[in-house]
mmCIF file of C-alpha atoms in Angstrom:
data_model
loop_
_atom_site.group_PDB
_atom_site.id
_atom_site.type_symbol
_atom_site.label_atom_id
_atom_site.label_comp_id
_atom_site.label_asym_id
_atom_site.label_seq_id
_atom_site.Cartn_x
_atom_site.Cartn_y
_atom_site.Cartn_z
ATOM 1 C CA UNK A 1 21.330 -1.889 3.820
ATOM 2 C CA UNK A 2 21.537 -1.655 0.059
ATOM 3 C CA UNK A 3 20.702 1.688 -1.562
ATOM 4 C CA UNK A 4 19.701 2.617 -5.104
ATOM 5 C CA UNK A 5 20.167 6.262 -6.090
ATOM 6 C CA UNK A 6 18.224 8.025 -8.843
ATOM 7 C CA UNK A 7 18.215 11.678 -9.898
ATOM 8 C CA UNK A 8 15.071 13.378 -8.569
ATOM 9 C CA UNK A 9 14.156 14.809 -11.937
ATOM 10 C CA UNK A 10 14.980 14.597 -15.631
ATOM 11 C CA UNK A 11 13.648 16.833 -18.384
ATOM 12 C CA UNK A 12 13.442 16.022 -22.080
ATOM 13 C CA UNK A 13 11.968 17.619 -25.181
ATOM 14 C CA UNK A 14 9.374 15.660 -27.166
ATOM 15 C CA UNK A 15 11.017 13.382 -29.704
ATOM 16 C CA UNK A 16 14.356 13.398 -27.914
ATOM 17 C CA UNK A 17 16.020 10.653 -25.876
ATOM 18 C CA UNK A 18 15.636 10.525 -22.115
ATOM 19 C CA UNK A 19 18.060 8.632 -19.912
ATOM 20 C CA UNK A 20 17.372 7.880 -16.259
ATOM 21 C CA UNK A 21 20.126 6.381 -14.153
ATOM 22 C CA UNK A 22 20.051 4.168 -11.080
ATOM 23 C CA UNK A 23 23.232 3.696 -9.058
ATOM 24 C CA UNK A 24 24.098 1.037 -6.513
ATOM 25 C CA UNK A 25 27.122 -0.881 -5.338
ATOM 26 C CA UNK A 26 27.946 -3.570 -7.917
ATOM 27 C CA UNK A 27 24.461 -3.170 -9.365
ATOM 28 C CA UNK A 28 25.667 -4.690 -12.616
ATOM 29 C CA UNK A 29 25.955 -8.050 -10.864
ATOM 30 C CA UNK A 30 22.260 -7.972 -9.994
ATOM 31 C CA UNK A 31 19.138 -7.856 -12.151
ATOM 32 C CA UNK A 32 17.514 -4.430 -12.320
ATOM 33 C CA UNK A 33 14.024 -3.521 -13.428
ATOM 34 C CA UNK A 34 12.082 -0.316 -13.992
ATOM 35 C CA UNK A 35 8.542 0.832 -13.258
ATOM 36 C CA UNK A 36 6.563 3.731 -14.642
ATOM 37 C CA UNK A 37 3.980 5.362 -12.411
ATOM 38 C CA UNK A 38 1.531 8.056 -13.455
ATOM 39 C CA UNK A 39 -0.412 10.125 -10.906
ATOM 40 C CA UNK A 40 -3.096 8.164 -9.121
ATOM 41 C CA UNK A 41 -2.161 4.884 -10.817
ATOM 42 C CA UNK A 42 -0.387 1.695 -9.804
ATOM 43 C CA UNK A 43 3.166 1.207 -11.073
ATOM 44 C CA UNK A 44 3.675 -0.508 -14.420
ATOM 45 C CA UNK A 45 6.683 -2.685 -15.192
ATOM 46 C CA UNK A 46 8.491 -1.357 -18.279
ATOM 47 C CA UNK A 47 11.850 -3.181 -18.118
ATOM 48 C CA UNK A 48 12.821 -6.406 -16.322
ATOM 49 C CA UNK A 49 16.046 -8.430 -16.096
ATOM 50 C CA UNK A 50 18.026 -5.339 -17.105
ATOM 51 C CA UNK A 51 16.982 -5.209 -20.752
ATOM 52 C CA UNK A 52 13.720 -7.068 -21.378
ATOM 53 C CA UNK A 53 10.410 -5.409 -22.215
ATOM 54 C CA UNK A 54 7.124 -6.932 -21.041
ATOM 55 C CA UNK A 55 4.445 -7.497 -23.627
ATOM 56 C CA UNK A 56 2.721 -4.260 -24.531
ATOM 57 C CA UNK A 57 5.575 -1.934 -23.606
ATOM 58 C CA UNK A 58 6.659 0.206 -26.589
ATOM 59 C CA UNK A 59 10.026 -0.470 -28.215
ATOM 60 C CA UNK A 60 11.180 3.056 -27.366
ATOM 61 C CA UNK A 61 11.789 1.822 -23.805
ATOM 62 C CA UNK A 62 15.125 0.079 -23.315
ATOM 63 C CA UNK A 63 17.434 -0.739 -20.439
ATOM 64 C CA UNK A 64 21.037 -1.511 -19.645
ATOM 65 C CA UNK A 65 23.001 -2.425 -16.530
ATOM 66 C CA UNK A 66 26.756 -2.469 -16.028
ATOM 67 C CA UNK A 67 29.205 -1.687 -13.277
ATOM 68 C CA UNK A 68 27.376 0.330 -10.654
ATOM 69 C CA UNK A 69 24.704 1.845 -12.893
ATOM 70 C CA UNK A 70 21.488 0.726 -14.541
ATOM 71 C CA UNK A 71 19.979 3.021 -17.149
ATOM 72 C CA UNK A 72 16.474 3.358 -18.538
ATOM 73 C CA UNK A 73 16.450 4.950 -21.979
ATOM 74 C CA UNK A 74 13.348 6.291 -23.700
ATOM 75 C CA UNK A 75 13.918 7.029 -27.367
ATOM 76 C CA UNK A 76 11.629 9.423 -29.183
ATOM 77 C CA UNK A 77 10.035 10.476 -25.898
ATOM 78 C CA UNK A 78 6.338 11.279 -26.084
ATOM 79 C CA UNK A 79 4.167 13.425 -23.862
ATOM 80 C CA UNK A 80 2.495 10.273 -22.549
ATOM 81 C CA UNK A 81 5.852 9.157 -21.108
ATOM 82 C CA UNK A 82 5.758 11.937 -18.512
ATOM 83 C CA UNK A 83 5.659 10.047 -15.222
ATOM 84 C CA UNK A 84 7.671 8.924 -12.209
ATOM 85 C CA UNK A 85 10.129 6.114 -12.854
ATOM 86 C CA UNK A 86 11.492 3.742 -10.225
ATOM 87 C CA UNK A 87 14.355 1.295 -10.492
ATOM 88 C CA UNK A 88 14.324 -1.876 -8.414
ATOM 89 C CA UNK A 89 16.762 -4.659 -7.613
ATOM 90 C CA UNK A 90 17.211 -7.450 -5.080
ATOM 91 C CA UNK A 91 19.762 -7.636 -2.310
ATOM 92 C CA UNK A 92 19.885 -10.964 -0.470
ATOM 93 C CA UNK A 93 16.246 -11.646 -1.416
ATOM 94 C CA UNK A 94 15.201 -8.203 -0.162
ATOM 95 C CA UNK A 95 13.458 -5.938 -2.657
ATOM 96 C CA UNK A 96 15.020 -2.494 -2.950
ATOM 97 C CA UNK A 97 13.536 0.467 -4.818
ATOM 98 C CA UNK A 98 15.288 3.603 -5.947
ATOM 99 C CA UNK A 99 13.895 6.907 -4.773
ATOM 100 C CA UNK A 100 12.246 7.637 -8.093
ATOM 101 C CA UNK A 101 12.795 10.097 -10.932
ATOM 102 C CA UNK A 102 10.195 12.502 -12.232
ATOM 103 C CA UNK A 103 10.419 12.670 -16.002
ATOM 104 C CA UNK A 104 9.123 15.920 -17.456
ATOM 105 C CA UNK A 105 8.481 16.173 -21.188
ATOM 106 C CA UNK A 106 8.544 19.805 -22.252
ATOM 107 C CA UNK B 1 -7.201 -12.297 -16.929
ATOM 108 C CA UNK B 2 -4.854 -12.115 -13.955
ATOM 109 C CA UNK B 3 -6.193 -9.569 -11.504
ATOM 110 C CA UNK B 4 -5.603 -8.383 -7.962
ATOM 111 C CA UNK B 5 -8.460 -6.494 -6.323
ATOM 112 C CA UNK B 6 -7.827 -4.732 -3.032
ATOM 113 C CA UNK B 7 -10.175 -3.576 -0.312
ATOM 114 C CA UNK B 8 -11.305 0.007 0.010
ATOM 115 C CA UNK B 9 -9.826 3.044 1.682
ATOM 116 C CA UNK B 10 -9.487 3.115 5.459
ATOM 117 C CA UNK B 11 -9.223 5.881 8.049
ATOM 118 C CA UNK B 12 -7.729 4.878 11.376
ATOM 119 C CA UNK B 13 -6.708 6.580 14.582
ATOM 120 C CA UNK B 14 -3.138 6.436 15.887
ATOM 121 C CA UNK B 15 -2.503 3.222 17.769
ATOM 122 C CA UNK B 16 -5.164 1.268 15.902
ATOM 123 C CA UNK B 17 -4.694 -1.576 13.417
ATOM 124 C CA UNK B 18 -5.692 -1.893 9.778
ATOM 125 C CA UNK B 19 -6.219 -5.022 7.688
ATOM 126 C CA UNK B 20 -6.042 -4.692 3.914
ATOM 127 C CA UNK B 21 -7.137 -7.504 1.610
ATOM 128 C CA UNK B 22 -5.940 -8.496 -1.838
ATOM 129 C CA UNK B 23 -8.117 -10.931 -3.787
ATOM 130 C CA UNK B 24 -6.501 -12.770 -6.697
ATOM 131 C CA UNK B 25 -8.216 -14.143 -9.781
ATOM 132 C CA UNK B 26 -7.274 -15.480 -13.186
ATOM 133 C CA UNK B 27 -4.495 -17.793 -12.003
ATOM 134 C CA UNK B 28 -3.735 -20.587 -9.551
ATOM 135 C CA UNK B 29 -3.629 -18.703 -6.256
ATOM 136 C CA UNK B 30 -1.077 -20.949 -4.573
ATOM 137 C CA UNK B 31 1.384 -20.771 -7.482
ATOM 138 C CA UNK B 32 2.275 -17.112 -7.024
ATOM 139 C CA UNK B 33 3.856 -15.120 -4.221
ATOM 140 C CA UNK B 34 2.250 -11.905 -2.998
ATOM 141 C CA UNK B 35 4.306 -8.839 -2.103
ATOM 142 C CA UNK B 36 3.159 -5.731 -0.257
ATOM 143 C CA UNK B 37 4.527 -2.323 -1.233
ATOM 144 C CA UNK B 38 3.509 1.022 0.218
ATOM 145 C CA UNK B 39 3.827 4.608 -0.954
ATOM 146 C CA UNK B 40 3.438 7.590 1.350
ATOM 147 C CA UNK B 41 1.944 10.739 -0.216
ATOM 148 C CA UNK B 42 4.440 12.293 -2.610
ATOM 149 C CA UNK B 43 7.056 9.674 -1.736
ATOM 150 C CA UNK B 44 8.609 6.619 -3.356
ATOM 151 C CA UNK B 45 7.840 2.921 -3.245
ATOM 152 C CA UNK B 46 8.714 0.898 -0.138
ATOM 153 C CA UNK B 47 8.708 -2.910 -0.026
ATOM 154 C CA UNK B 48 7.164 -4.331 3.139
ATOM 155 C CA UNK B 49 7.487 -8.066 2.647
ATOM 156 C CA UNK B 50 6.265 -11.204 0.915
ATOM 157 C CA UNK B 51 3.993 -14.169 1.583
ATOM 158 C CA UNK B 52 3.836 -17.579 -0.062
ATOM 159 C CA UNK B 53 0.074 -18.264 -0.124
ATOM 160 C CA UNK B 54 0.569 -22.011 -0.511
ATOM 161 C CA UNK B 55 2.167 -22.529 2.872
ATOM 162 C CA UNK B 56 1.798 -19.138 4.512
ATOM 163 C CA UNK B 57 5.523 -18.539 4.961
ATOM 164 C CA UNK B 58 6.427 -14.879 5.204
ATOM 165 C CA UNK B 59 9.395 -12.535 5.073
ATOM 166 C CA UNK B 60 9.023 -9.049 6.501
ATOM 167 C CA UNK B 61 11.270 -6.026 6.201
ATOM 168 C CA UNK B 62 12.948 -5.528 9.556
ATOM 169 C CA UNK B 63 11.444 -2.046 9.836
ATOM 170 C CA UNK B 64 7.950 -3.562 10.062
ATOM 171 C CA UNK B 65 8.681 -6.705 12.054
ATOM 172 C CA UNK B 66 6.497 -6.900 15.115
ATOM 173 C CA UNK B 67 3.862 -4.635 13.542
ATOM 174 C CA UNK B 68 2.969 -6.376 10.267
ATOM 175 C CA UNK B 69 1.255 -9.706 9.690
ATOM 176 C CA UNK B 70 0.595 -11.184 6.262
ATOM 177 C CA UNK B 71 -1.810 -14.099 5.953
ATOM 178 C CA UNK B 72 -3.541 -16.003 3.192
ATOM 179 C CA UNK B 73 -6.909 -17.698 2.778
ATOM 180 C CA UNK B 74 -6.736 -20.259 0.004
ATOM 181 C CA UNK B 75 -10.500 -20.851 0.116
ATOM 182 C CA UNK B 76 -11.130 -17.308 -1.119
ATOM 183 C CA UNK B 77 -7.813 -16.668 -2.945
ATOM 184 C CA UNK B 78 -7.243 -13.694 -0.695
ATOM 185 C CA UNK B 79 -4.151 -12.385 1.036
ATOM 186 C CA UNK B 80 -4.323 -10.014 3.986
ATOM 187 C CA UNK B 81 -1.839 -7.476 5.332
ATOM 188 C CA UNK B 82 -2.440 -6.245 8.863
ATOM 189 C CA UNK B 83 -0.431 -3.353 10.276
ATOM 190 C CA UNK B 84 -0.751 -2.530 13.959
ATOM 191 C CA UNK B 85 0.204 0.369 16.253
ATOM 192 C CA UNK B 86 -0.497 2.780 13.439
ATOM 193 C CA UNK B 87 1.085 6.227 13.416
ATOM 194 C CA UNK B 88 0.757 9.158 11.052
ATOM 195 C CA UNK B 89 3.866 8.026 9.162
ATOM 196 C CA UNK B 90 1.908 4.926 8.084
ATOM 197 C CA UNK B 91 -0.441 7.071 6.009
ATOM 198 C CA UNK B 92 0.124 5.695 2.528
ATOM 199 C CA UNK B 93 -1.256 3.790 -0.408
ATOM 200 C CA UNK B 94 -0.690 0.077 0.112
ATOM 201 C CA UNK B 95 -0.281 -2.123 -2.971
ATOM 202 C CA UNK B 96 -0.195 -5.875 -3.373
ATOM 203 C CA UNK B 97 1.670 -7.454 -6.277
ATOM 204 C CA UNK B 98 2.020 -11.074 -7.368
ATOM 205 C CA UNK B 99 5.041 -12.829 -8.817
ATOM 206 C CA UNK B 100 5.634 -16.432 -9.821
ATOM 207 C CA UNK B 101 9.092 -16.343 -8.261
ATOM 208 C CA UNK B 102 10.123 -14.355 -5.155
ATOM 209 C CA UNK B 103 12.930 -12.691 -7.134
ATOM 210 C CA UNK B 104 10.814 -11.776 -10.122
ATOM 211 C CA UNK B 105 9.828 -8.264 -11.164
ATOM 212 C CA UNK B 106 6.349 -7.073 -10.220
ATOM 213 C CA UNK B 107 4.259 -7.285 -13.370
ATOM 214 C CA UNK B 108 0.848 -7.588 -11.703
ATOM 215 C CA UNK B 109 -0.342 -4.961 -9.220
ATOM 216 C CA UNK B 110 -3.496 -4.327 -7.284
ATOM 217 C CA UNK B 111 -5.198 -0.955 -7.562
ATOM 218 C CA UNK B 112 -3.907 0.206 -4.188
ATOM 219 C CA UNK B 113 -5.608 0.909 -0.859
ATOM 220 C CA UNK B 114 -5.311 4.311 0.785
ATOM 221 C CA UNK B 115 -4.818 4.104 4.532
ATOM 222 C CA UNK B 116 -5.051 7.375 6.429
ATOM 223 C CA UNK B 117 -3.938 7.577 10.047
ATOM 224 C CA UNK B 118 -5.320 10.656 11.743
ATOM 225 C CA UNK B 119 -6.640 11.622 15.128
#
């Protein structure tokens, strides 16, 4: 089975840049996307097709994907960005999620 | 607007079955696929499978094959996910999500349905 690996936690100071990685075999050859999930809420798509932002997602969210690693970058991180983040990709039409990363803004 | 509304929380005993519904509105029901994703308490997201509401074809994750059944009712724009032989490890929030293409990111989610399995 295909696995996506994320760090369990990332910490960032307000106003700084947060980077969350997602690793998988030849992930750069697949499309990756990212979801934000706050406690008690459904996930929200923040990046799709590696780099694209859905309507309504702030410009401070950006993504990249190359080699074996996809990265979600949040520039000028705000307190409201504190949440769990999940990467997701497809492997032979099967949906695979990363284990999730808890982003703490402190 | 596009919306997915799920049925309410359920409490089931081990060995029982649960059927969760997901009612779509705001778009042509048969033009979008419906995925089911679950999340155990304090854990990550887990994809369970997908249904094409137009023809009813399904793909299930091997882990759930034999225990999960996804169906659709085009007359009410509702998709159902039934999970049988429940055990405590099935305690989770179950989400439905719709996509226009099977390999498209999940941009529309239901509000989630909490299923608790407890004796």
